[in-house]
Coordinates of C-alpha atoms and ligand atoms in Angstrom, one line a residue:
X1 CA -24.8 -40.5 39.8
X2 CA -24.8 -41.2 36.1
X3 CA -22.7 -38.7 34.0
X4 CA -25.0 -35.9 32.9
X5 CA -24.5 -33.6 29.9
X6 CA -22.3 -30.6 30.9
X7 CA -24.6 -27.8 30.0
X8 CA -24.0 -24.1 29.3
X9 CA -24.0 -22.6 32.9
X10 CA -26.1 -19.6 31.8
X11 CA -29.3 -18.8 30.1
X12 CA -29.6 -16.2 27.3
X13 CA -31.0 -12.7 27.8
X14 CA -30.0 -10.9 24.6
X15 CA -29.6 -12.6 21.2
X16 CA -27.7 -11.6 18.1
X17 CA -29.2 -13.2 15.0
X18 CA -27.1 -15.2 12.7
X19 CA -27.3 -14.6 8.9
X20 CA -27.6 -17.7 6.8
X21 CA -26.1 -17.8 3.3
X22 CA -26.3 -20.3 0.4
X23 CA -23.4 -22.2 -0.9
X24 CA -23.4 -20.1 -4.1
X25 CA -23.3 -16.9 -2.0
X26 CA -20.3 -18.3 0.0
X27 CA -18.5 -19.3 -3.2
X28 CA -18.9 -15.7 -4.4
X29 CA -17.9 -14.1 -1.1
X30 CA -14.8 -16.3 -0.8
X31 CA -13.7 -15.6 -4.4
X32 CA -14.1 -11.9 -3.8
X33 CA -12.0 -12.2 -0.6
X34 CA -9.2 -13.7 -2.6
X35 CA -9.7 -17.0 -0.7
X36 CA -8.4 -15.3 2.4
X37 CA -10.9 -15.7 5.3
X38 CA -9.6 -12.6 7.0
X39 CA -11.0 -10.6 4.0
X40 CA -14.6 -11.9 4.5
X41 CA -17.2 -9.6 5.9
X42 CA -18.3 -11.1 9.2
X43 CA -21.9 -10.9 7.9
X44 CA -21.1 -13.6 5.4
X45 CA -19.9 -15.9 8.2
X46 CA -22.4 -18.2 10.1
X47 CA -20.2 -19.5 13.0
X48 CA -17.1 -17.4 13.6
X49 CA -14.2 -19.4 15.1
X50 CA -11.4 -17.1 13.8
X51 CA -10.4 -16.2 17.4
X52 CA -11.4 -16.3 21.0
X53 CA -9.9 -12.9 21.6
X54 CA -12.5 -10.2 22.5
X55 CA -15.3 -12.2 20.9
X56 CA -17.0 -13.5 24.0
X57 CA -20.3 -12.6 25.6
X58 CA -20.5 -10.5 28.7
X59 CA -22.8 -11.4 31.7
X60 CA -25.7 -9.4 33.0
X61 CA -23.5 -8.4 35.9
X62 CA -20.9 -7.1 33.5
X63 CA -23.5 -5.1 31.6
X64 CA -24.7 -3.7 34.9
X65 CA -21.1 -2.7 35.7
X66 CA -20.9 -0.9 32.4
X67 CA -23.5 1.5 33.7
X68 CA -21.4 2.0 36.9
X69 CA -18.4 3.2 34.8
X70 CA -16.8 6.4 36.1
X71 CA -15.4 8.3 33.1
X72 CA -13.3 10.7 35.1
X73 CA -10.0 11.3 33.5
X74 CA -7.9 10.8 36.6
X75 CA -8.6 8.8 39.8
X76 CA -11.9 7.2 38.6
X77 CA -13.8 4.8 40.9
X78 CA -13.7 2.3 38.0
X79 CA -9.9 2.2 38.2
X80 CA -10.1 1.7 42.0
X81 CA -12.4 -1.3 41.5
X82 CA -10.3 -2.7 38.7
X83 CA -7.1 -2.3 40.6
X84 CA -8.4 -3.9 43.8
X85 CA -9.7 -6.9 41.8
X86 CA -6.4 -7.4 40.0
X87 CA -4.4 -7.0 43.2
X88 CA -6.5 -9.6 45.1
X89 CA -6.2 -12.0 42.2
X90 CA -2.5 -11.6 41.4
X91 CA -1.0 -10.2 44.6
X92 CA 1.0 -7.7 42.5
X93 CA 1.1 -4.2 43.9
X94 CA 1.3 -2.1 40.8
X95 CA -1.6 -2.4 38.4
X96 CA -1.3 -0.7 35.0
X97 CA -4.2 -0.9 32.6
X98 CA -3.6 -1.0 28.8
X99 CA -5.9 -1.1 25.8
X100 CA -4.9 -4.8 25.1
X101 CA -2.2 -7.3 25.8
X102 CA 0.4 -6.2 23.2
X103 CA 0.5 -2.7 24.7
X104 CA 1.4 -4.2 28.1
X105 CA 4.1 -6.2 26.3
X106 CA 5.5 -3.2 24.4
X107 CA 5.7 -1.1 27.6
X108 CA 7.3 -3.8 29.7
X109 CA 9.9 -4.9 27.1
X110 CA 10.5 -1.3 26.2
X111 CA 11.7 -0.7 29.8
X112 CA 13.3 -4.1 30.5
X113 CA 14.7 -5.6 27.3
X114 CA 17.8 -4.3 25.4
X115 CA 19.5 -5.2 22.1
X116 CA 21.4 -8.5 22.1
X117 CA 19.5 -9.9 25.1
X118 CA 17.7 -13.3 25.2
X119 CA 14.1 -13.7 26.4
X120 CA 13.2 -17.4 27.2
X121 CA 9.5 -18.5 27.1
X122 CA 7.7 -21.8 26.6
X123 CA 6.4 -20.5 23.2
X124 CA 6.2 -16.8 22.4
X125 CA 2.8 -15.7 21.1
X126 CA 3.3 -13.8 17.8
X127 CA 2.8 -10.3 19.3
X128 CA 5.1 -11.2 22.2
X129 CA 7.8 -12.4 19.8
X130 CA 7.4 -9.3 17.7
X131 CA 7.7 -7.0 20.7
X132 CA 10.8 -8.8 22.0
X133 CA 12.4 -8.7 18.6
X134 CA 11.5 -5.0 18.2
X135 CA 13.8 -4.3 21.1
X136 CA 16.6 -6.1 19.2
X137 CA 16.5 -9.2 21.5
X138 CA 16.1 -12.9 20.8
X139 CA 12.8 -14.5 21.6
X140 CA 13.8 -18.1 22.6
X141 CA 11.2 -20.8 22.7
X142 CA 12.0 -23.6 25.2
X143 CA 8.8 -25.7 25.4
X144 CA 9.3 -29.2 26.8
X145 CA 9.9 -32.2 24.4
X146 CA 6.3 -33.5 24.7
X147 CA 5.0 -30.1 23.7
X148 CA 6.6 -30.5 20.3
X149 CA 4.9 -33.8 19.5
X150 CA 1.4 -32.9 18.2
X151 CA -0.2 -36.3 18.6
X152 CA 1.2 -37.2 22.0
X153 CA -1.4 -37.2 24.8
X154 CA 0.3 -35.7 27.8
X155 CA -1.2 -33.5 30.6
X156 CA 1.1 -30.5 30.6
X157 CA 2.5 -30.0 27.1
X158 CA 2.9 -26.3 27.7
X159 CA 5.6 -26.8 30.3
X160 CA 8.9 -25.0 29.9
X161 CA 12.0 -27.3 29.5
X162 CA 13.7 -26.5 32.8
X163 CA 17.1 -28.0 31.7
X164 CA 17.1 -25.8 28.6
X165 CA 16.2 -22.8 30.7
X166 CA 19.0 -23.5 33.1
X167 CA 21.4 -23.8 30.2
X168 CA 20.3 -20.5 28.9
X169 CA 20.6 -18.8 32.3
X170 CA 24.0 -20.4 32.8
X171 CA 25.4 -19.3 29.5
X172 CA 23.6 -16.0 29.0
X173 CA 22.6 -15.1 32.6
X174 CA 23.4 -11.4 32.6
X175 CA 21.9 -11.1 29.1
X176 CA 18.5 -12.5 30.2
X177 CA 16.4 -9.5 31.3
X178 CA 13.4 -11.7 32.3
X179 CA 11.9 -15.2 31.9
X180 CA 8.4 -15.5 30.5
X181 CA 5.9 -18.3 30.7
X182 CA 2.7 -18.3 28.7
X183 CA -0.3 -19.8 30.4
X184 CA -1.9 -21.6 28.6
X185 CA 0.6 -22.0 25.8
X186 CA -1.4 -20.4 23.0
X187 CA 1.0 -21.0 20.1
X188 CA 1.6 -24.5 21.3
X189 CA -2.0 -25.6 21.0
X190 CA -3.5 -24.0 24.1
X191 CA -1.6 -26.6 26.3
X192 CA -1.4 -25.9 30.1
X193 CA 1.7 -25.4 32.3
X194 CA 1.8 -27.3 35.6
X195 CA 2.2 -25.8 39.1
X196 CA 5.3 -28.0 39.5
X197 CA 6.9 -26.5 36.4
X198 CA 6.1 -22.9 37.4
X199 CA 7.7 -23.6 40.8
X200 CA 10.7 -24.9 39.0
X201 CA 10.9 -21.7 36.9
X202 CA 10.6 -19.6 40.1
X203 CA 13.5 -21.6 41.7
X204 CA 15.8 -21.1 38.7
X205 CA 14.9 -17.4 38.4
X206 CA 15.8 -17.0 42.1
X207 CA 19.1 -18.8 41.7
X208 CA 20.1 -16.7 38.7
X209 CA 18.4 -13.5 40.0
X210 CA 16.3 -12.9 36.9
X211 CA 12.7 -11.6 37.1
X212 CA 9.9 -14.1 36.2
X213 CA 6.8 -12.8 34.3
X214 CA 3.7 -14.6 33.2
X215 CA 1.9 -14.0 29.9
X216 CA -1.3 -14.9 31.7
X217 CA -4.0 -14.5 29.0
X218 CA -5.7 -17.8 29.9
X219 CA -4.8 -18.1 33.6
X220 CA -8.2 -19.4 34.5
X221 CA -8.2 -22.2 31.9
X222 CA -4.7 -23.1 33.0
X223 CA -5.8 -23.3 36.6
X224 CA -8.7 -25.6 35.6
X225 CA -6.3 -27.9 33.9
X226 CA -4.0 -27.9 37.0
X227 CA -7.1 -28.8 39.1
X228 CA -8.1 -31.6 36.8
X229 CA -4.7 -33.1 35.9
X230 CA -2.0 -32.3 38.6
X231 CA -1.7 -34.7 41.5
X232 CA -2.8 -33.2 44.8
X233 CA -4.7 -30.3 43.2
X234 CA -8.2 -31.8 42.8
X235 CA -9.6 -30.4 46.0
X236 CA -8.6 -26.8 45.4
X237 CA -10.7 -24.2 43.7
X238 CA -9.5 -22.8 40.3
X239 CA -9.3 -19.3 42.0
X240 CA -7.0 -20.6 44.8
X241 CA -4.7 -22.2 42.1
X242 CA -4.7 -19.1 40.0
X243 CA -3.8 -17.0 43.1
X244 CA -0.9 -19.3 43.8
X245 CA 0.3 -19.3 40.2
X246 CA 0.4 -15.4 40.1
X247 CA 2.3 -15.3 43.4
X248 CA 5.1 -17.4 42.0
X249 CA 5.9 -14.6 39.5
X250 CA 7.3 -11.1 39.8
X251 CA 4.7 -9.7 37.4
X252 CA 2.5 -10.4 34.4
X253 CA 1.1 -9.1 31.1
X254 CA -2.4 -10.1 30.3
X255 CA -4.7 -9.7 27.3
X256 CA -8.0 -9.3 29.1
X257 CA -9.8 -10.1 25.8
X258 CA -9.4 -13.7 26.8
X259 CA -10.0 -14.6 30.4
X260 CA -11.0 -11.0 31.3
X261 CA -14.3 -12.0 29.7
X262 CA -14.6 -8.7 28.0
X263 CA -14.2 -7.4 24.4
X264 CA -11.2 -5.1 25.0
X265 CA -8.5 -4.6 27.7
X266 CA -5.1 -5.6 29.0
X267 CA -3.0 -5.1 32.1
X268 CA 0.6 -5.0 33.2
X269 CA 0.9 -5.9 36.9
X270 CA 4.2 -6.1 38.8
X271 CA 5.9 -5.7 42.2
X272 CA 9.1 -3.7 41.4
X273 CA 8.2 -0.1 42.3
X274 CA 11.0 1.5 40.3
X275 CA 10.2 -0.5 37.1
X276 CA 6.5 0.2 37.6
X277 CA 7.2 3.9 37.7
X278 CA 9.1 3.7 34.4
X279 CA 6.3 1.7 32.8
X280 CA 3.7 4.3 33.9
X281 CA 5.8 7.1 32.3
X282 CA 6.0 5.0 29.1
X283 CA 2.2 4.3 29.3
X284 CA 1.4 8.0 29.2
X285 CA 3.1 8.4 25.9
X286 CA 0.7 6.2 24.0
X287 CA -2.0 4.6 26.1
X288 CA -3.1 7.4 28.4
X289 CA -3.2 8.4 32.1
X290 CA -2.2 5.5 34.5
X291 CA -5.8 5.2 35.9
X292 CA -7.3 4.3 32.5
X293 CA -4.5 3.3 30.2
X294 CA -6.4 3.4 26.9
X295 CA -9.7 2.1 28.3
X296 CA -13.0 3.7 29.2
X297 CA -14.0 3.6 32.8
X298 CA -16.9 1.3 31.8
X299 CA -14.4 -1.2 30.3
X300 CA -12.4 -1.3 33.6
X301 CA -15.7 -2.0 35.5
X302 CA -16.7 -4.8 33.1
X303 CA -13.2 -6.3 33.5
X304 CA -13.3 -6.1 37.3
X305 CA -16.5 -8.3 37.1
X306 CA -15.2 -10.6 34.4
X307 CA -11.9 -11.4 36.2
X308 CA -14.0 -12.7 39.2
X309 CA -16.5 -14.6 37.1
X310 CA -13.9 -16.4 35.0
X311 CA -12.6 -18.7 37.8
X312 CA -16.2 -20.1 38.5
X313 CA -15.7 -23.9 38.3
X314 CA -19.0 -24.4 36.5
X315 CA -17.9 -22.0 33.8
X316 CA -14.5 -23.5 33.4
X317 CA -15.9 -27.1 33.4
X318 CA -18.2 -26.1 30.5
X319 CA -15.5 -24.1 28.8
X320 CA -12.9 -26.9 28.7
X321 CA -15.5 -29.5 27.9
X322 CA -16.6 -27.6 24.8
X323 CA -13.2 -27.8 23.2
X324 CA -12.9 -31.5 24.1
X325 CA -16.4 -32.2 22.8
X326 CA -15.6 -30.5 19.4
X327 CA -12.4 -32.5 19.2
X328 CA -14.3 -35.7 19.8
X329 CA -16.6 -34.8 16.8
X330 CA -13.5 -34.3 14.6
X331 CA -12.0 -37.7 15.7
X332 CA -15.3 -39.4 15.0
X333 CA -15.2 -38.0 11.5
X334 CA -11.6 -39.4 11.1
X335 CA -10.0 -36.0 11.4
X336 CA -6.9 -35.9 13.6
X337 CA -6.3 -33.0 15.9
X338 CA -3.5 -31.8 18.2
X339 CA -3.8 -33.8 21.4
X340 CA -5.1 -33.4 23.9
X341 CA -7.5 -30.6 23.0
X342 CA -6.5 -27.2 24.5
X343 CA -8.6 -24.9 26.6
X344 CA -9.7 -22.4 24.0
X345 CA -9.4 -24.1 20.6
X346 CA -9.3 -27.3 18.6
X347 CA -6.5 -27.6 16.0
X348 CA -7.3 -29.8 13.0
X349 CA -4.3 -31.6 11.4
X350 CA -4.8 -30.7 7.8
X351 CA -1.4 -32.1 6.8
X352 CA -2.8 -35.6 7.8
X353 CA -6.3 -35.2 6.4
X354 CA -5.2 -33.7 3.1
X355 CA -2.0 -35.7 2.7
X356 CA -2.4 -35.5 -1.1
X357 CA -2.0 -31.7 -1.0
X358 CA 1.7 -30.8 -0.6
X359 CA 2.7 -28.0 1.9
X360 CA 3.5 -25.4 -0.8
X361 CA -0.1 -25.8 -2.0
X362 CA -1.4 -24.7 1.4
X363 CA -3.4 -27.7 2.7
X364 CA -4.4 -26.0 5.9
X365 CA -5.7 -23.0 4.0
X366 CA -7.5 -25.4 1.7
X367 CA -9.3 -27.1 4.6
X368 CA -10.2 -23.7 6.2
X369 CA -11.7 -22.6 2.8
X370 CA -13.7 -25.9 2.6
X371 CA -15.2 -25.4 6.1
X372 CA -16.4 -22.0 5.1
X373 CA -17.8 -23.2 1.7
X374 CA -19.5 -26.2 3.3
X375 CA -21.2 -24.5 6.2
X376 CA -20.1 -20.9 6.7
X377 CA -17.7 -21.8 9.5
X378 CA -14.7 -19.4 9.7
X379 CA -11.4 -20.9 11.2
X380 CA -7.8 -19.7 10.9
X381 CA -4.9 -21.4 9.0
X382 CA -1.8 -22.0 11.1
X383 CA 0.5 -23.5 8.5
X384 CA 2.5 -22.5 5.5
X385 CA 0.3 -19.4 4.6
X386 CA 1.0 -18.0 8.1
X387 CA 4.6 -19.2 8.7
X388 CA 6.1 -19.9 5.3
X389 CA 7.7 -17.4 3.0
X390 CA 9.0 -17.1 -0.5
X391 CA 12.4 -18.7 -1.1
X392 CA 15.5 -16.8 -2.2
X393 CA 15.6 -16.5 -6.1
X394 CA 15.9 -20.0 -7.6
X395 CA 15.2 -21.6 -4.2
X396 CA 11.9 -23.3 -3.2
X397 CA 9.5 -21.5 -0.9
X398 CA 9.8 -22.2 2.8
X399 CA 7.0 -24.2 4.4
X400 CA 5.8 -24.5 8.0
X401 CA 6.5 -27.6 10.2
X402 CA 2.8 -28.3 10.7
X403 CA -0.4 -27.6 8.7
X404 CA -3.1 -26.8 11.2
X405 CA -6.5 -25.2 11.2
X406 CA -7.5 -23.6 14.5
X407 CA -11.1 -23.5 15.5
X408 CA -11.1 -21.0 18.4
X409 CA -14.1 -20.9 20.7
X410 CA -15.5 -17.5 21.7
X411 CA -16.4 -17.5 25.4
X412 CA -20.1 -18.1 26.3
X413 CA -21.2 -17.2 22.7
X414 CA -22.2 -20.4 21.0
X415 CA -24.3 -23.3 22.3
X416 CA -23.9 -27.0 22.1
X417 CA -26.0 -27.2 18.9
X418 CA -23.7 -24.7 17.2
X419 CA -20.8 -27.0 18.1
X420 CA -22.7 -30.0 16.8
X421 CA -23.2 -28.2 13.6
X422 CA -19.5 -27.4 13.3
X423 CA -18.8 -31.1 13.9
X424 CA -21.2 -31.9 11.0
X425 CA -19.5 -29.5 8.7
X426 CA -16.1 -31.0 9.6
X427 CA -17.5 -34.5 8.8
X428 CA -18.9 -33.4 5.5
X429 CA -15.6 -32.0 4.4
X430 CA -13.7 -35.1 5.7
X431 CA -16.0 -37.4 3.7
X432 CA -14.8 -35.8 0.4
X433 CA -11.3 -34.9 1.6
X434 CA -9.6 -36.5 -1.4
X435 CA -11.3 -34.1 -3.8
X436 CA -10.0 -31.0 -2.0
X437 CA -7.5 -29.1 -4.0
X438 CA -4.7 -26.8 -2.9
X439 CA -4.2 -23.0 -3.4
X440 CA -1.4 -20.8 -4.8
X441 CA -0.5 -17.3 -3.6
X442 CA -1.3 -14.6 -6.1
X443 CA -0.3 -11.5 -4.1
X444 CA 1.4 -11.2 -0.7
X445 CA 2.8 -8.4 1.5
X446 CA 6.3 -8.6 3.0
X447 CA 5.2 -9.1 6.6
X448 CA 2.4 -11.2 8.2
X449 CA 1.2 -12.3 4.8
X450 CA -1.7 -14.5 6.1
X451 CA -3.7 -11.4 7.0
X452 CA -3.8 -9.8 3.5
X453 CA -2.5 -12.3 0.9
X454 CA -4.7 -13.1 -2.1
X455 CA -4.9 -16.7 -3.3
X456 CA -6.3 -18.7 -6.2
X457 CA -7.4 -22.3 -6.3
X458 CA -5.2 -24.7 -8.2
X459 CA -7.3 -26.2 -11.0
X460 CA -6.6 -29.5 -12.7
Ligands
PLP1 C1 -3.8 -12.6 22.6 C2 -2.5 -12.8 23.2 C3 -1.6 -11.8 23.4 C4 -1.8 -10.4 22.8 O1 -2.9 -9.8 23.3 P1 -3.8 -8.7 22.4 O2 -4.8 -8.4 23.4 O3 -4.3 -9.4 21.2 O4 -2.9 -7.6 22.1 C5 -0.3 -12.1 24.0 N1 -0.1 -13.3 24.4 C6 -0.9 -14.3 24.3 C7 -0.6 -15.7 24.8 C8 -2.2 -14.1 23.7 O5 -3.0 -15.2 23.6

């Protein structure tokens, strides 16, 4: 059989029109936004690749489930359906819904993590790090060596460095309240973690008697990569692999805005009954009663369906192929990316493409602005605007180790022609890369400056 195009495994039943703008309109909108893409009105964006979180399209079965939602305050049928789907998928006995992933993190760490402790992870996502640090603990990133080399093509660059984990457990064993592994490793480029690595983590956690939790936002994409790349896994279904992965851990936090295939939701699931009881008490303070946890009954029903749809092999083949296809478009235009492409996003290497723009002049932000001006495509800067900060008085500003632009792909929302268009926009910007100028920061807040900073182009 010749290779056929991997098509979208769905047809479209409801459409949301896109609004086209002229270049002049985009120039005006971007200037008014202080050259910060977060400050743009979504209406001024044509293709929105800011995030894959909560931006996907639901299926007709999910919309049908919305109508089945039981909005009873306590003991709703929607909760029973959600709980049984999460239990079957993960094997965890206690299922605690939350309004999104970071609420599950806050509750779990609030009960488990204390001042001065150390939480290892492959790479902490920013909300995970913030919630660990909020407890006064250290969030320690221990991603494997290959994971730190952007250009290296390796199958499992999200793996945790097991030797480094063992060293941490040996030195600080009783100060490690849990070990986390993020699947896929979002902050490390959406790179997967192998089954072998997860089994290694389980073994170490058993030996040092430390609980092992997954940050499992993209568990289905991770299972697909295991099926495609890990020896001996080719004949298993993504669902079987996902079930095994969850059963290696003692619990998980999940933002269901990703592989839950819905627009809102999260969950904390775990086996320890005593810890679960404490987490439920904590949940009631801010999220709500334990059978809805900050969600409507209809959300729980949509999630119960989404969590079953997401491991469909046809969906995952299309999903992972979309990111690879977009990366190939970038390479063809001479734009390097983080390799190999991750499951949910393509990361353009702005540091390489705009080598004439020094890091303090925000080359990744400059590239993100150009993609918007050229074609109305909104991406997010992951570079010095996000991770740098002003230097001490008389010292230079601190810059980030890499200057990346992330193009995150909402689930089931855009078609192949949309992706082709984004490829054309990247190519048009790459063709005039040497004319692209940097930016300076005019105004910035003290924390998380990339969300609200105002910038100005550097002229001359
Ligand atoms: C999105 C995400 C979170 C936080 O989830 P929210 O639903 O945005 O609160 C935590 N960890 C990872 C890896 C994520 O991708």
